């Protein structure tokens, strides 16, 4: 077995976390609290480094316009109390407005125009037919719905939407498989650590 | 998180704990007694490799480490393999993180390569963490020294030789996004749309890999390394067996176990329904 | 004022970013660059506020006499480790204690919490995944093909599983993901425009 204190700490915390599989218990709560404490501290340090370099550092170098975002950032502390929460609306509004615009300007070109253009392929292979029909069917599932009036149009739209559901089910199956692979990789990493670095069972 | 259910018995008497034990054994036994099956390389990993292979010594690449501890086991092996490829080709690497926890990983890689003779500030530099996710991405791509005036060591970025001539992301040949979710390939493609000369290569957790396929098909992303299997494929195409390849046996048997449980559960369910019907 | 000014800020900052994208007007471009840099700073303050809020909650728990002793112990752990990480990290982001805390506590626990889902997945696979309809069968069938195609042990004996998995990912999955992306992009543009035009004020 390892004699490194750090490895022992990691191993015991990992086992404490795994103990939740049996039942929630105090050891699991210790592991959870440790994770929250270190994680919050780490995020704080990273954020503080940004505030120092891009905020106070810039002001110290003579960029006095930076006082504006620093003041707006300090307004966010108003959110910590109900009576002063309204102060936090100003920086939140700026982030929302900016964030929305940044997302829109990229989304239109990269997710609409380019993707629609990429769907326009010649229907000269099975794969191309699946791509075109599958994309149209999925989009129609979300965008179009018609009351079944017995007409050919409503029947066609509803059939296309149903096909879209089937295509999405295949995609969700692939997503399930990939999610399984990710969880599997994480568990392999933990077991390898416990039985290779801690207990020396794996050579 | 609430308390785990106390229901110990599954359908037809298979207890939860027995299933957990089988899961551990399915992973542990191949780790202790490795089989060593070869890993086949999928097209998008091969294409990503070829695009990195086309880089010349001295070309600059921007890498974003956007995964946290919860995605590390899935992506860090890919990060190690891709970083090795870039170092072997003497490509200059500029790293950044838009996820706080991701800030640790460039330092781990760079420390290992400094021991092999690479020089911080000449061969690579870490710009540190930038908050704001997509807003931070947009700010960095438009003005790298402006968005990240000091590096992770607290020194002005313009004082390092590697940053000579680097003003925007357009001064880099490639952007490599290592993503656990947000920011992810969607955000990278959106913000790099104005910079058409910069190729995008991404390694991401297996869970979000299916969402990258449309970008691969449209040519907006040139290659994808998806999860641990993707990392194993990248190691294979590079010609060595690293950490990812070593875990593939365990991954294979875990997959077979999950499929076995799905099939067994369905067989038991449908036969008991049939018997009830009779 | 408490509503109108924030909405005006959202509208103005949104329009500056959009106009800078479509038109090359030097003052607007400069304003957009400044706004994006300010966004990084304000987002950093948001993280500090969330950390401060967490500390306040746990300090409140410690001073609450009616709180259970065990919960107070957990709060001490949270506060203690937060301070240890924050102080060493502010001194230096390369501080060995700062890195040690991340490598020995944060990283192992982060991986462990996610890896526990594998156990739940296995039990769900046995108890809940039923091919009771065409749609469920399609989902399970695609999932099984992709799982088998990404298992090198299986590939060694049945190589076409890998090709089948690549096909599932590259054709039907890609088509569905593209459809979802187009639908989501239309929704995102609509929602974003509503925020920028001041019609959606849910963030207030």
CSV table of N, CA and C in Angstrom, one decimal, chain A residues 42-51 53-54, chain B residues 64-67 95-104 106 126-133 136 140 147-153 182-183, chain C residues 40-41 43-45 47-48 93:
chain,number,residue,atom,x,y,z
A,42,UNK,N,-11.3,27.5,-4.9
A,42,UNK,CA,-10.5,27.5,-6.1
A,42,UNK,C,-11.2,28.5,-7.1
A,43,UNK,N,-12.5,28.4,-7.2
A,43,UNK,CA,-13.2,29.4,-8.1
A,43,UNK,C,-13.0,30.8,-7.7
A,44,UNK,N,-13.0,31.0,-6.3
A,44,UNK,CA,-12.8,32.4,-5.8
A,44,UNK,C,-11.4,32.9,-6.2
A,45,UNK,N,-10.4,32.0,-6.1
A,45,UNK,CA,-9.0,32.4,-6.4
A,45,UNK,C,-8.9,32.8,-7.9
A,46,UNK,N,-9.5,32.0,-8.8
A,46,UNK,CA,-9.5,32.3,-10.2
A,46,UNK,C,-10.2,33.6,-10.5
A,47,UNK,N,-11.4,33.8,-9.9
A,47,UNK,CA,-12.1,35.0,-10.2
A,47,UNK,C,-11.3,36.2,-9.6
A,48,UNK,N,-10.7,36.1,-8.4
A,48,UNK,CA,-9.9,37.2,-7.9
A,48,UNK,C,-8.8,37.5,-8.8
A,49,UNK,N,-8.1,36.5,-9.4
A,49,UNK,CA,-7.0,36.8,-10.3
A,49,UNK,C,-7.5,37.7,-11.5
A,50,UNK,N,-8.7,37.4,-12.0
A,50,UNK,CA,-9.3,38.2,-13.0
A,50,UNK,C,-9.5,39.6,-12.6
A,51,UNK,N,-10.1,39.8,-11.4
A,51,UNK,CA,-10.4,41.1,-10.9
A,51,UNK,C,-9.1,41.9,-10.6
A,53,UNK,N,-6.1,41.5,-12.2
A,53,UNK,CA,-5.4,41.8,-13.4
A,53,UNK,C,-6.2,42.7,-14.3
A,54,UNK,N,-7.5,42.5,-14.5
A,54,UNK,CA,-8.3,43.2,-15.4
A,54,UNK,C,-9.0,44.4,-14.8
B,64,UNK,N,-7.9,25.7,-25.4
B,64,UNK,CA,-8.7,26.1,-24.3
B,64,UNK,C,-9.1,24.9,-23.4
B,65,UNK,N,-8.7,24.9,-22.1
B,65,UNK,CA,-9.0,23.8,-21.2
B,65,UNK,C,-10.3,24.1,-20.5
B,66,UNK,N,-11.4,23.6,-21.0
B,66,UNK,CA,-12.7,24.0,-20.5
B,66,UNK,C,-13.4,22.8,-19.9
B,67,UNK,N,-12.6,22.0,-19.1
B,67,UNK,CA,-13.2,20.9,-18.4
B,67,UNK,C,-12.8,20.9,-16.9
B,95,UNK,N,-2.2,28.5,-24.1
B,95,UNK,CA,-3.3,27.9,-23.4
B,95,UNK,C,-4.1,28.9,-22.6
B,96,UNK,N,-5.4,28.6,-22.4
B,96,UNK,CA,-6.3,29.4,-21.6
B,96,UNK,C,-7.3,28.5,-21.0
B,97,UNK,N,-8.1,29.0,-20.0
B,97,UNK,CA,-9.2,28.2,-19.4
B,97,UNK,C,-10.3,29.1,-19.2
B,98,UNK,N,-11.5,28.6,-19.6
B,98,UNK,CA,-12.7,29.4,-19.3
B,98,UNK,C,-13.6,28.7,-18.3
B,99,UNK,N,-13.1,27.6,-17.7
B,99,UNK,CA,-13.7,27.0,-16.6
B,99,UNK,C,-12.7,27.0,-15.5
B,100,UNK,N,-13.1,27.5,-14.3
B,100,UNK,CA,-12.1,27.7,-13.2
B,100,UNK,C,-11.2,26.5,-12.9
B,101,UNK,N,-11.9,25.3,-12.8
B,101,UNK,CA,-11.1,24.1,-12.5
B,101,UNK,C,-10.2,23.7,-13.6
B,102,UNK,N,-10.5,24.1,-14.8
B,102,UNK,CA,-9.7,23.8,-15.9
B,102,UNK,C,-8.3,24.4,-15.9
B,103,UNK,N,-8.2,25.5,-15.1
B,103,UNK,CA,-6.9,26.2,-15.0
B,103,UNK,C,-5.8,25.4,-14.5
B,104,UNK,N,-6.0,24.3,-13.8
B,104,UNK,CA,-5.0,23.5,-13.2
B,104,UNK,C,-4.3,22.6,-14.3
B,106,UNK,N,-3.3,22.8,-17.7
B,106,UNK,CA,-2.2,23.3,-18.5
B,106,UNK,C,-0.9,23.2,-17.6
B,126,UNK,N,0.7,29.9,-20.5
B,126,UNK,CA,-0.7,29.7,-20.0
B,126,UNK,C,-1.2,31.1,-19.6
B,127,UNK,N,-2.3,31.5,-20.3
B,127,UNK,CA,-2.9,32.8,-20.0
B,127,UNK,C,-3.8,32.9,-18.8
B,128,UNK,N,-4.0,31.7,-18.2
B,128,UNK,CA,-4.8,31.7,-17.0
B,128,UNK,C,-6.3,31.5,-17.3
B,129,UNK,N,-7.1,31.8,-16.2
B,129,UNK,CA,-8.5,31.6,-16.3
B,129,UNK,C,-9.2,32.9,-16.7
B,130,UNK,N,-10.1,32.9,-17.6
B,130,UNK,CA,-10.9,34.1,-17.9
B,130,UNK,C,-12.4,33.7,-17.7
B,131,UNK,N,-13.1,34.5,-16.9
B,131,UNK,CA,-14.5,34.3,-16.6
B,131,UNK,C,-15.4,34.8,-17.7
B,132,UNK,N,-16.6,34.4,-17.6
B,132,UNK,CA,-17.6,34.9,-18.6
B,132,UNK,C,-18.0,33.9,-19.7
B,133,UNK,N,-17.4,32.7,-19.7
B,133,UNK,CA,-17.7,31.7,-20.8
B,133,UNK,C,-17.7,32.3,-22.2
B,136,UNK,N,-16.3,35.7,-22.5
B,136,UNK,CA,-14.8,35.7,-22.4
B,136,UNK,C,-14.2,35.2,-23.7
B,140,UNK,N,-11.5,37.3,-25.8
B,140,UNK,CA,-10.1,36.8,-26.1
B,140,UNK,C,-9.8,36.7,-27.6
B,147,UNK,N,-7.5,40.9,-23.5
B,147,UNK,CA,-8.4,40.1,-22.7
B,147,UNK,C,-7.6,39.5,-21.5
B,148,UNK,N,-6.4,39.1,-21.9
B,148,UNK,CA,-5.5,38.4,-20.9
B,148,UNK,C,-4.2,39.2,-20.7
B,149,UNK,N,-4.2,40.3,-20.0
B,149,UNK,CA,-3.0,41.1,-20.0
B,149,UNK,C,-1.8,40.5,-19.2
B,150,UNK,N,-2.1,39.6,-18.2
B,150,UNK,CA,-1.0,38.9,-17.5
B,150,UNK,C,-1.3,37.4,-17.7
B,151,UNK,N,-0.2,36.6,-17.6
B,151,UNK,CA,-0.3,35.2,-17.7
B,151,UNK,C,-0.6,34.6,-16.3
B,152,UNK,N,-0.6,33.2,-16.3
B,152,UNK,CA,-0.9,32.6,-15.0
B,152,UNK,C,0.1,32.8,-13.9
B,153,UNK,N,1.4,33.3,-14.4
B,153,UNK,CA,2.4,33.5,-13.4
B,153,UNK,C,2.5,35.0,-13.0
B,182,UNK,N,-19.7,23.5,-21.2
B,182,UNK,CA,-19.9,24.9,-21.5
B,182,UNK,C,-18.8,25.7,-20.9
B,183,UNK,N,-18.0,26.4,-21.7
B,183,UNK,CA,-18.2,26.5,-23.1
B,183,UNK,C,-17.8,25.3,-23.8
C,40,UNK,N,-16.0,40.1,-18.8
C,40,UNK,CA,-15.2,39.1,-18.0
C,40,UNK,C,-15.1,39.6,-16.6
C,41,UNK,N,-14.9,40.9,-16.4
C,41,UNK,CA,-14.7,41.4,-15.0
C,41,UNK,C,-16.0,41.2,-14.2
C,43,UNK,N,-18.4,39.1,-14.7
C,43,UNK,CA,-18.6,37.7,-14.4
C,43,UNK,C,-17.7,37.2,-13.3
C,44,UNK,N,-16.5,37.7,-13.2
C,44,UNK,CA,-15.6,37.4,-12.1
C,44,UNK,C,-16.2,37.8,-10.8
C,45,UNK,N,-16.7,39.0,-10.7
C,45,UNK,CA,-17.4,39.5,-9.5
C,45,UNK,C,-18.5,38.6,-9.1
C,47,UNK,N,-18.7,35.4,-9.5
C,47,UNK,CA,-18.2,34.2,-8.8
C,47,UNK,C,-17.8,34.6,-7.4
C,48,UNK,N,-17.2,35.7,-7.2
C,48,UNK,CA,-16.9,36.2,-5.8
C,48,UNK,C,-18.1,36.3,-5.0
C,93,UNK,N,-0.8,31.4,-7.2
C,93,UNK,CA,-1.6,30.3,-7.9
C,93,UNK,C,-0.7,29.1,-8.2
